[in-house]
Short mmCIF file of C-alpha atoms and ligand atoms in Angstrom, two decimals:
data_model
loop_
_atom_site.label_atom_id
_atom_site.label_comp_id
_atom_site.label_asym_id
_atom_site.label_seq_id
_atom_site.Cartn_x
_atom_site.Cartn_y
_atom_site.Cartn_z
CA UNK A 1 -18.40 32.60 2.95
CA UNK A 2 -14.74 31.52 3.40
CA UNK A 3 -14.36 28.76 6.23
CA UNK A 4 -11.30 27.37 8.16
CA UNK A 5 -11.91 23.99 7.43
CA UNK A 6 -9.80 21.47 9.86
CA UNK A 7 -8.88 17.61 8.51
CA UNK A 8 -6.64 15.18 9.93
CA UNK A 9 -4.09 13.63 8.04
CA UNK A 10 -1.21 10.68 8.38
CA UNK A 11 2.03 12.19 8.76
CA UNK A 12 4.15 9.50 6.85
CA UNK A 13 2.91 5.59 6.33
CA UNK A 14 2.25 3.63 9.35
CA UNK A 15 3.48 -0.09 9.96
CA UNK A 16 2.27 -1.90 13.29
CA UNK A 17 -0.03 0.07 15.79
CA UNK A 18 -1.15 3.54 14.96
CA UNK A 19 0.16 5.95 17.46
CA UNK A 20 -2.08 9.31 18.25
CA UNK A 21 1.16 11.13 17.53
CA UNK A 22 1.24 9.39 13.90
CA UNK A 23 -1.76 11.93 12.58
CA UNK A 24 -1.56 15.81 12.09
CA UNK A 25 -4.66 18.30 12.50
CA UNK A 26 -4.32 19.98 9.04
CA UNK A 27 -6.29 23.16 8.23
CA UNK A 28 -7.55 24.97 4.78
CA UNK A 29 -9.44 27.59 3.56
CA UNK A 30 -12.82 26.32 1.98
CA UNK A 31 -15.38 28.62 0.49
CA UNK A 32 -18.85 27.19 1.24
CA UNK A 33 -20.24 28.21 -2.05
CA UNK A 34 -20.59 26.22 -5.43
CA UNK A 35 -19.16 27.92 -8.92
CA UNK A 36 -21.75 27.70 -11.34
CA UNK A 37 -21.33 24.72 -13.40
CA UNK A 38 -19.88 22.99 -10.51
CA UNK A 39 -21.16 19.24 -9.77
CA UNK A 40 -19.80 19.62 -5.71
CA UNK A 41 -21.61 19.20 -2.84
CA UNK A 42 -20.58 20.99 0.09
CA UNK A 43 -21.30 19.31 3.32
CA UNK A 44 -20.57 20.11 6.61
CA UNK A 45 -19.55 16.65 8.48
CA UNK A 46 -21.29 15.45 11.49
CA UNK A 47 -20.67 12.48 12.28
CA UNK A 48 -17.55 10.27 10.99
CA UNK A 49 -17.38 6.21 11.78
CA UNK A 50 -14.19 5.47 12.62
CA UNK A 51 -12.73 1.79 10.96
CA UNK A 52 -10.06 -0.63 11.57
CA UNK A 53 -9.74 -1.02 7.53
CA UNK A 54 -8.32 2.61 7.42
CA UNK A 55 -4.67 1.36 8.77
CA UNK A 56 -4.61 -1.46 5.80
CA UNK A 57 -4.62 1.61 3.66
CA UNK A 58 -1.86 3.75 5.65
CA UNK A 59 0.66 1.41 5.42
CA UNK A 60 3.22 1.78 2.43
CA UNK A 61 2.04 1.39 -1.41
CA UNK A 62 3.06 -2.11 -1.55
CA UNK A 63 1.03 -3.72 1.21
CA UNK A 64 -2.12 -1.61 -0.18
CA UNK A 65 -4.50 -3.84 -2.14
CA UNK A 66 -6.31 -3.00 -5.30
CA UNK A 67 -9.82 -2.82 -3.25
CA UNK A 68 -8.61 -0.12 -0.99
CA UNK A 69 -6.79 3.14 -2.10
CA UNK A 70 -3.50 3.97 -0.06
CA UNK A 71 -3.70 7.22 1.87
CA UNK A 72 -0.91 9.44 0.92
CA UNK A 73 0.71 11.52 3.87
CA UNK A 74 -0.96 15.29 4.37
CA UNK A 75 -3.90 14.61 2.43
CA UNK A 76 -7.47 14.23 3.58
CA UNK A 77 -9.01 10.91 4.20
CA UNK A 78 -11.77 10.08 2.96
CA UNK A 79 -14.09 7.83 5.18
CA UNK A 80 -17.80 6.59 6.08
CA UNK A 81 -20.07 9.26 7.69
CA UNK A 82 -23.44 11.71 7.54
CA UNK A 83 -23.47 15.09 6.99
CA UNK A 84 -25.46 17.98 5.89
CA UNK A 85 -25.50 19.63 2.53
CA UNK A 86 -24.51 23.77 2.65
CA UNK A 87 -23.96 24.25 -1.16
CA UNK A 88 -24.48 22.12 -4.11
CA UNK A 89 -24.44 22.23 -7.64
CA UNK A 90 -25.29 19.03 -8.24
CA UNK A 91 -28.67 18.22 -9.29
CA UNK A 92 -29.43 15.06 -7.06
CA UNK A 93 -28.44 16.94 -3.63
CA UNK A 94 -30.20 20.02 -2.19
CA UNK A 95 -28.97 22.31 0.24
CA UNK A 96 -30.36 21.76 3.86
CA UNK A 97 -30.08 17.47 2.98
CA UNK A 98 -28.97 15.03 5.23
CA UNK A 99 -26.52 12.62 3.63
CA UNK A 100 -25.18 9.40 4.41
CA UNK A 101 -21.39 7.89 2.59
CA UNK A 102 -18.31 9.05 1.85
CA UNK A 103 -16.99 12.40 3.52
CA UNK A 104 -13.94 12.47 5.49
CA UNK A 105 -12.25 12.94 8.53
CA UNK A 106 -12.57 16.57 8.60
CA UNK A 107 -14.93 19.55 9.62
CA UNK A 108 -16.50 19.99 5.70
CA UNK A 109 -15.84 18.08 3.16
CA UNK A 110 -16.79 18.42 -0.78
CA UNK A 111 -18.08 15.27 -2.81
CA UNK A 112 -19.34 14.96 -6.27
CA UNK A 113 -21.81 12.51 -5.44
CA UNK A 114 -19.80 9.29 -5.33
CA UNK A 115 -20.75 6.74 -3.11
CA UNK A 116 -23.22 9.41 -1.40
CA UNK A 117 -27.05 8.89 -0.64
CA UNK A 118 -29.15 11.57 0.60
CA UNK A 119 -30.54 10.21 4.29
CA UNK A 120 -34.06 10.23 5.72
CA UNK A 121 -33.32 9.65 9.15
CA UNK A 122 -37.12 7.78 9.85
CA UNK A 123 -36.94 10.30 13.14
CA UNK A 124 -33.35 8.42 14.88
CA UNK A 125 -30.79 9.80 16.16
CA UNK A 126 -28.26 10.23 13.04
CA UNK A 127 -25.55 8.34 14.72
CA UNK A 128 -27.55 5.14 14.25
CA UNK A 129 -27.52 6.12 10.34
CA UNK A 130 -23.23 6.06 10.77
CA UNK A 131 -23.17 2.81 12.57
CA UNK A 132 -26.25 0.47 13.24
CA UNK A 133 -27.70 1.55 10.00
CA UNK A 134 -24.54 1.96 8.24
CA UNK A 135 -21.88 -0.04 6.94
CA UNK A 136 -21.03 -1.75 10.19
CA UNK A 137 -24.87 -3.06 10.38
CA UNK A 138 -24.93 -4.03 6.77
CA UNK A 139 -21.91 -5.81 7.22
CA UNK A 140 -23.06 -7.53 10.39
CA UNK A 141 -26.14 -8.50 8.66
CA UNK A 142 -25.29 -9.48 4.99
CA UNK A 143 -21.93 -11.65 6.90
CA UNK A 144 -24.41 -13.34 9.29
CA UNK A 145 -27.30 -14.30 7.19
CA UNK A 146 -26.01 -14.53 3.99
CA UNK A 147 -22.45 -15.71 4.27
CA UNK A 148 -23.28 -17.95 7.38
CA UNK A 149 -26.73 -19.29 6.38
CA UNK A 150 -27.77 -19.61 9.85
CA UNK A 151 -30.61 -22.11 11.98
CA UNK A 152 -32.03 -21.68 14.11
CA UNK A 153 -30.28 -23.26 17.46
CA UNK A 154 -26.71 -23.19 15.80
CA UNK A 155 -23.91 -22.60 18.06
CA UNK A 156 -22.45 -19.40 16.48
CA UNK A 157 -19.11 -18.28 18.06
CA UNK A 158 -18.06 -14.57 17.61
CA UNK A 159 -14.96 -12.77 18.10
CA UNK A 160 -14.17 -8.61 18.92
CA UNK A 161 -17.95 -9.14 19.76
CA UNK A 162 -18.14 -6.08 21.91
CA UNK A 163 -17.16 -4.16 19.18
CA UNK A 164 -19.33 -2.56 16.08
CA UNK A 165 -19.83 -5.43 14.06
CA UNK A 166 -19.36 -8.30 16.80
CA UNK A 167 -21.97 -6.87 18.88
CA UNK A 168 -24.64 -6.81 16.10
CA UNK A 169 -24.01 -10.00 15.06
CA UNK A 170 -24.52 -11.90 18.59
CA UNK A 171 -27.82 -9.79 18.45
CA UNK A 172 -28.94 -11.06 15.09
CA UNK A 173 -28.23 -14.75 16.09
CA UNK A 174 -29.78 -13.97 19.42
CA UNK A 175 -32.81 -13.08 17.57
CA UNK A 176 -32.83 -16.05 15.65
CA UNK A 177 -32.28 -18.42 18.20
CA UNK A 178 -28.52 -19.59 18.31
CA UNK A 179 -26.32 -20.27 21.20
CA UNK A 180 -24.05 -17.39 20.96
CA UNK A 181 -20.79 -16.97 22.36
CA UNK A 182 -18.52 -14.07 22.15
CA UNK A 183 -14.73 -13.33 22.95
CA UNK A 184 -13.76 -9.86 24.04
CA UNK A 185 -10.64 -8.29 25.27
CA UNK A 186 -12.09 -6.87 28.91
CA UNK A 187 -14.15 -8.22 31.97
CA UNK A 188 -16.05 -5.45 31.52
CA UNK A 189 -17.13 -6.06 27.78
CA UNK A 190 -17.65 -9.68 28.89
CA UNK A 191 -20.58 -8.77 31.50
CA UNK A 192 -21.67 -6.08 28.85
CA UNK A 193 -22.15 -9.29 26.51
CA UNK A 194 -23.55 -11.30 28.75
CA UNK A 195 -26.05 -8.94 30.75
CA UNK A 196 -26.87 -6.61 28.40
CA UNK A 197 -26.82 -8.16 24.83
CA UNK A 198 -28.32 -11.61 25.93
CA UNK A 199 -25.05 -13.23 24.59
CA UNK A 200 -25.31 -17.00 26.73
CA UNK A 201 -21.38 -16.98 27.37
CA UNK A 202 -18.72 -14.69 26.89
CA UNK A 203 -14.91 -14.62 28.14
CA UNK A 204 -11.75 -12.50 28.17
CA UNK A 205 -9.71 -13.90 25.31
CA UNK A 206 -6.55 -12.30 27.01
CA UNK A 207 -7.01 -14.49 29.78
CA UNK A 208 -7.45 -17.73 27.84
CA UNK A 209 -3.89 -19.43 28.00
CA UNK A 210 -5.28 -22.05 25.85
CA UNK A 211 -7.32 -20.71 22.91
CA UNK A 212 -8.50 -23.99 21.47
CA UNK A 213 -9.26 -25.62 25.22
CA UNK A 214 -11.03 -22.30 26.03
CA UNK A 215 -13.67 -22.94 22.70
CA UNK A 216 -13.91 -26.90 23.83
CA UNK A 217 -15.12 -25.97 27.23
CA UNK A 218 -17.71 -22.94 25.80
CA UNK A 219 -19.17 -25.72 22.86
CA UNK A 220 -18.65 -28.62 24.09
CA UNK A 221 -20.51 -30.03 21.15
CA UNK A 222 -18.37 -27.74 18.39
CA UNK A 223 -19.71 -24.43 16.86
CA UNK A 224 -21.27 -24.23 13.59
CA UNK A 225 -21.13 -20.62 12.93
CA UNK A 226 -17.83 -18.70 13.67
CA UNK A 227 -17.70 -14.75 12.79
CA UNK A 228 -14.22 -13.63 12.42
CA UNK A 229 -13.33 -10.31 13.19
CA UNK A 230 -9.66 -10.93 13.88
CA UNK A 231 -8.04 -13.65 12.14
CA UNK A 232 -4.64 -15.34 13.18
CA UNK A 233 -4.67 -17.69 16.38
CA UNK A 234 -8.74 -17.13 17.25
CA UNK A 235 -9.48 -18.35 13.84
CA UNK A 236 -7.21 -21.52 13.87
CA UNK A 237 -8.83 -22.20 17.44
CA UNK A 238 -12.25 -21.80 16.16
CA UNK A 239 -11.54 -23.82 13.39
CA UNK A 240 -10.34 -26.53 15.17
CA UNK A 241 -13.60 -26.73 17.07
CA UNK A 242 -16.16 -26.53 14.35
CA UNK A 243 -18.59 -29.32 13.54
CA UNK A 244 -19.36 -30.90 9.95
CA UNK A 245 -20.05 -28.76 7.29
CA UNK A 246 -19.69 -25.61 9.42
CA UNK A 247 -19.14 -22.09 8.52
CA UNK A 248 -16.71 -19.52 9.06
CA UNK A 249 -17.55 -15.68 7.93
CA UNK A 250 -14.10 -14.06 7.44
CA UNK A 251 -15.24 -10.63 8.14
CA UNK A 252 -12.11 -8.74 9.17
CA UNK A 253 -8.60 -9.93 10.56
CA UNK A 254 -7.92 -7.30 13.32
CA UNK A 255 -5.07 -8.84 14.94
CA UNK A 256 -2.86 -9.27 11.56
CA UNK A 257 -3.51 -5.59 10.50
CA UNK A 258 -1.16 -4.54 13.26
CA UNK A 259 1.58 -7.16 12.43
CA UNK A 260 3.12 -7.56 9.07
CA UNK A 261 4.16 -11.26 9.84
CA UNK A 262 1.31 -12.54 11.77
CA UNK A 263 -1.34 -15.11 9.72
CA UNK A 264 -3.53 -17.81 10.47
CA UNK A 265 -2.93 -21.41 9.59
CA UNK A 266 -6.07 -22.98 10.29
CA UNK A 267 -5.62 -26.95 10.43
CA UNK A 268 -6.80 -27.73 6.77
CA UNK A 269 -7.15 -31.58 6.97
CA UNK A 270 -9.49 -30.66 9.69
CA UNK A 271 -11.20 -28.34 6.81
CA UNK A 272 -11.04 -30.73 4.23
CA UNK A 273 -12.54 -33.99 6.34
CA UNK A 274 -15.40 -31.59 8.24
CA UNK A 275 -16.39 -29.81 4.86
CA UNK A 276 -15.85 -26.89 6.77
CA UNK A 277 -16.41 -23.71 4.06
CA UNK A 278 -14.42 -20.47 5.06
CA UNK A 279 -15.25 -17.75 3.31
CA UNK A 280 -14.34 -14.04 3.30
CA UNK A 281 -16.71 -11.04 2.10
CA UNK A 282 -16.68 -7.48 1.99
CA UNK A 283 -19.89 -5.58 2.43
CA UNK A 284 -20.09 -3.67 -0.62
CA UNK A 285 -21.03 -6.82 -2.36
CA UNK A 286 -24.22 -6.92 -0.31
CA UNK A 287 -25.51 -3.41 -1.15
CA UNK A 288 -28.62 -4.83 -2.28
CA UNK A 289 -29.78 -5.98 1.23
CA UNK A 290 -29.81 -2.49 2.80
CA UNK A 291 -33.52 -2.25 2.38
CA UNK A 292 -34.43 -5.33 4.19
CA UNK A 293 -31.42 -5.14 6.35
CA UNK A 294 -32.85 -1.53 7.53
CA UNK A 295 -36.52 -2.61 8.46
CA UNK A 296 -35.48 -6.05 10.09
CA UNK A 297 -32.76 -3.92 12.17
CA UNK A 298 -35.43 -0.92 12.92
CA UNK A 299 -37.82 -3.47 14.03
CA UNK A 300 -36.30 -5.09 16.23
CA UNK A 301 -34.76 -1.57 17.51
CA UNK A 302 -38.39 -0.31 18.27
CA UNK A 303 -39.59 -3.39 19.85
CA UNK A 304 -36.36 -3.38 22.07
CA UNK A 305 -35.09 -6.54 20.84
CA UNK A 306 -31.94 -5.36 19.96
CA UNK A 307 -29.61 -2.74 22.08
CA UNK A 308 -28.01 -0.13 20.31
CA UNK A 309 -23.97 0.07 20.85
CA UNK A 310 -22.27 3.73 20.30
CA UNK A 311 -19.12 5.04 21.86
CA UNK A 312 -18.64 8.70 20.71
CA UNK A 313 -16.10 11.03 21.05
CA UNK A 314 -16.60 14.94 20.22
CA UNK A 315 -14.01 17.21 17.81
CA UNK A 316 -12.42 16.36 14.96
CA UNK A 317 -9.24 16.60 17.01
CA UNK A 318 -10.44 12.98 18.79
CA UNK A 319 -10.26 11.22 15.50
CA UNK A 320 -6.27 10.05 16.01
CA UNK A 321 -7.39 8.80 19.84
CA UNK A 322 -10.14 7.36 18.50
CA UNK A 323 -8.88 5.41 15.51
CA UNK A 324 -5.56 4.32 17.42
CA UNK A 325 -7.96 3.03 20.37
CA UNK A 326 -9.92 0.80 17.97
CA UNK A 327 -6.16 -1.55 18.26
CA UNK A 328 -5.92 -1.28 21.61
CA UNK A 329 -9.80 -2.13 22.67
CA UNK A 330 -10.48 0.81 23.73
CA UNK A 331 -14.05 1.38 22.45
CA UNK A 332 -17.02 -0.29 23.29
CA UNK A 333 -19.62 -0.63 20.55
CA UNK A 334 -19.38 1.62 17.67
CA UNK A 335 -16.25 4.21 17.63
CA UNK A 336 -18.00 7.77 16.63
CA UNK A 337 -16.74 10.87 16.06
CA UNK A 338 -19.30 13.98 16.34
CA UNK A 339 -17.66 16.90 14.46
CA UNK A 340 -20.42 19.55 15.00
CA UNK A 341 -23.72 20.12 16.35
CA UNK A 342 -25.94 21.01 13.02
P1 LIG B 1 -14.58 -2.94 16.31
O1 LIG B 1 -14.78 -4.38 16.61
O2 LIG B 1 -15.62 -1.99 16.72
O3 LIG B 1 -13.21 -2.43 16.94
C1 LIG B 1 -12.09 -3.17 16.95
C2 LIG B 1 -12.06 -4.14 18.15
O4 LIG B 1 -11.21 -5.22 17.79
C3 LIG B 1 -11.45 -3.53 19.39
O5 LIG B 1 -12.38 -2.87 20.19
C4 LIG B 1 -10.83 -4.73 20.08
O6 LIG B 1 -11.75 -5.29 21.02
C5 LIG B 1 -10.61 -5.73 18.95
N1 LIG B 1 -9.17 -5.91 18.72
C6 LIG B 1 -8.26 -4.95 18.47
N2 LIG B 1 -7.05 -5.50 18.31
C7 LIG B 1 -7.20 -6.83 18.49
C8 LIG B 1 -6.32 -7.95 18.46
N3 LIG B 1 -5.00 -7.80 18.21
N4 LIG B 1 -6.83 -9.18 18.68
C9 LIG B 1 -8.14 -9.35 18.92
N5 LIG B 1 -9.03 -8.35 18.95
C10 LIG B 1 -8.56 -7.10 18.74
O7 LIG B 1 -14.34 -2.84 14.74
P2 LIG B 1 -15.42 -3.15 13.61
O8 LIG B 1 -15.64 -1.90 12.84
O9 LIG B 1 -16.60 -3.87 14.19
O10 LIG B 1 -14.63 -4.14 12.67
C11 LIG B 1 -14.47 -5.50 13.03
C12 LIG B 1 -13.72 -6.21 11.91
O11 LIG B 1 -14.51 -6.20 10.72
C13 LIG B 1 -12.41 -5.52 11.56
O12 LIG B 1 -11.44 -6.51 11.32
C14 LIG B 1 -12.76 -4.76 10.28
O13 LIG B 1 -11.63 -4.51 9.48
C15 LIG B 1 -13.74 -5.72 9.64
N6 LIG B 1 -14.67 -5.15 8.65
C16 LIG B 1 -14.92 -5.88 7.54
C17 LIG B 1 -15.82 -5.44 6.60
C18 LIG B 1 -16.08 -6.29 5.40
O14 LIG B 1 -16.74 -5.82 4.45
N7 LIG B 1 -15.60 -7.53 5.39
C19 LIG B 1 -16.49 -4.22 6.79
C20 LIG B 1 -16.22 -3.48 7.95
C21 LIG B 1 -15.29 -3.97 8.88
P3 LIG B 1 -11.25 -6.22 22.24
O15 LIG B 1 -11.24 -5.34 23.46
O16 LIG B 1 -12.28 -7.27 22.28
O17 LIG B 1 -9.88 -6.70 21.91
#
């Protein structure tokens, strides 16, 4: 059978904020058949997790990094999702299997296997499997307990922690038994924090007129932990209020994505004389926790420990809205994107 299969695409390189109007719904004709011989998987996309890291890898050539491929304009994007198989010729992958990893932001898309599991979904809704249970929980996990090495009764500070990763991280340290505050850009995702995630303090860092003041008066005896989602002036603040021998997770740097010039000069004598480590990770290097990071996060899921954070939108035509509102704060929780019904 010959499909129409519709994929969104950049229309040239992006600098600064990504615009709705900077993306193109692109269509082509896709037979959902394998040739014989063929190692593709066909798989019709269901679900697509929409990430801040894509922009990093719109922007021209040059700024592109050797971790992260540049996008190149009209061409599908590849991206973090679950899906179902329709045709495969490759061995590992049957038709009618879920599968978790690479697809793209598009109605089908065909794989050869790389970076793609095939997905039990242990009976939860397969959104959890794109988020929660994805890369965002793995990375929430693996940045909190391994990069942090966390006590119990730390004061762990957390930044865009309404958002996918944020949110999941106050939970974790909430779980262990830290003092959590998070920073997020709304009233409304402050009382979210606060009354619905068990975070002990939140504010509105848009309101803050004095960043590092702001921290003082939340830990008034310095923070131990900070989890940075977004770089430049949150992390100098946060910096400037940690205690001896504290740590910083460098997770992502939000804020500097969107402007070319904009970077964080934390105060290193401050560094130097409170042994403070900063480090950065990427999740990929923690690919060997999934197990463990799966049953802790299920656990605590089932005995309603933890609260589970989605904001979905429907169509593959919502992915530019969807993507562009992740730099204007415009989704709370995970940012979704249901393609299709199965
Ligand atoms: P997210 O937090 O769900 O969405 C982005 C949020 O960031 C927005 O909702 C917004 O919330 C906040 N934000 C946007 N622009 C901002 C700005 N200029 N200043 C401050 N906050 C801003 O995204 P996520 O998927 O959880 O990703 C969080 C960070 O982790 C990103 O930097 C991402 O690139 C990074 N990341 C790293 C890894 C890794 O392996 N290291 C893996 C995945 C993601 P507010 O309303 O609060 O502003």
């Amino acid at each position: 059978m010959e499909v129409t299969n519709k994929y969104i695409a950049i229309k040239a390189q992006i600098e600064g904020a990504p615009e709705e109007s900077d993306f193109e719904v692109k269509t082509e004709h896709l037979f959902l058949s394998v040739k014989p011989g063929s190692n593709d998987i066909i798989i019709k996309n269901l679900y697509i997790s929409i990430d801040p890291y894509q922009l990093n890898r719109m922007k021209t050539v040059s700024v592109s990094r050797s971790y992260t491929v540049g996008l190149t304009p009209g061409e599908v994007i590849d991206a973090f999702g679950v899906g179902k198989v329709i045709a495969s010729g490759n061995s590992e992958f049957e038709k009618g299997d879920y599968v978790a990893g690479v697809i793209s932001w598009g109605e089908y898309s065909i794989s050869q296997g790389f970076m793609l599991r095939k997905l039990d979904p242990m009976g939860l809704p397969l959104s959890y499997h794109v988020g929660l249970l994805g890369i965002s929980g793995l990375t929430a996990y693996a940045g909190f307990f391994e990069v942090c090495k966390p006590n119990k009764g730390e004061k762990v500070f957390v930044s865009a922690a309404s958002g996918s990763i944020g949110n999941l991280v106050g939970q974790y340290a909430k779980q262990l038994g830290c003092y959590v505050v998070g920073c997020a850009g709304s009233t409304k995702k402050v009382n979210l924090l606060k009354e619905k995630l068990g975070f002990d303090e939140a504010f509105n860092y848009k309101e803050a007129t004095d960043l590092d003041a702001t921290l003082q008066r939340y830990f008034p005896d310095g923070i131990d932990i900070y989890f940075d989602n977004v770089g430049a002036e949150m992390l100098e603040a946060a910096v400037s209020n940690m205690n001896l021998r504290g740590r910083v997770a460098v997770c992502g740097a939000i804020s500097e994505y969107t402007s070319a010039g904009k970077r964080a000069a934390p105060d290193m004598l401050n560094v130097i004389y409170k042994r403070i480590s900063i480090q950065g990770f990427l999740v990929g290097d923690y690919m060997s926790l999934f197990p463990e990071f799966v049953s802790t996060t299920i656990d605590h899921i089932q005995r309603g420990k933890m609260h589970v954070l989605e904001d979905v939108s429907c169509g593959v035509e919502t992915i530019p809205s969807a993507f562009a509102g992740l730099f204007r704060g415009y989704n709370v929780g995970k940012k979704i994107v249901k393609v299709s019904d199965e």
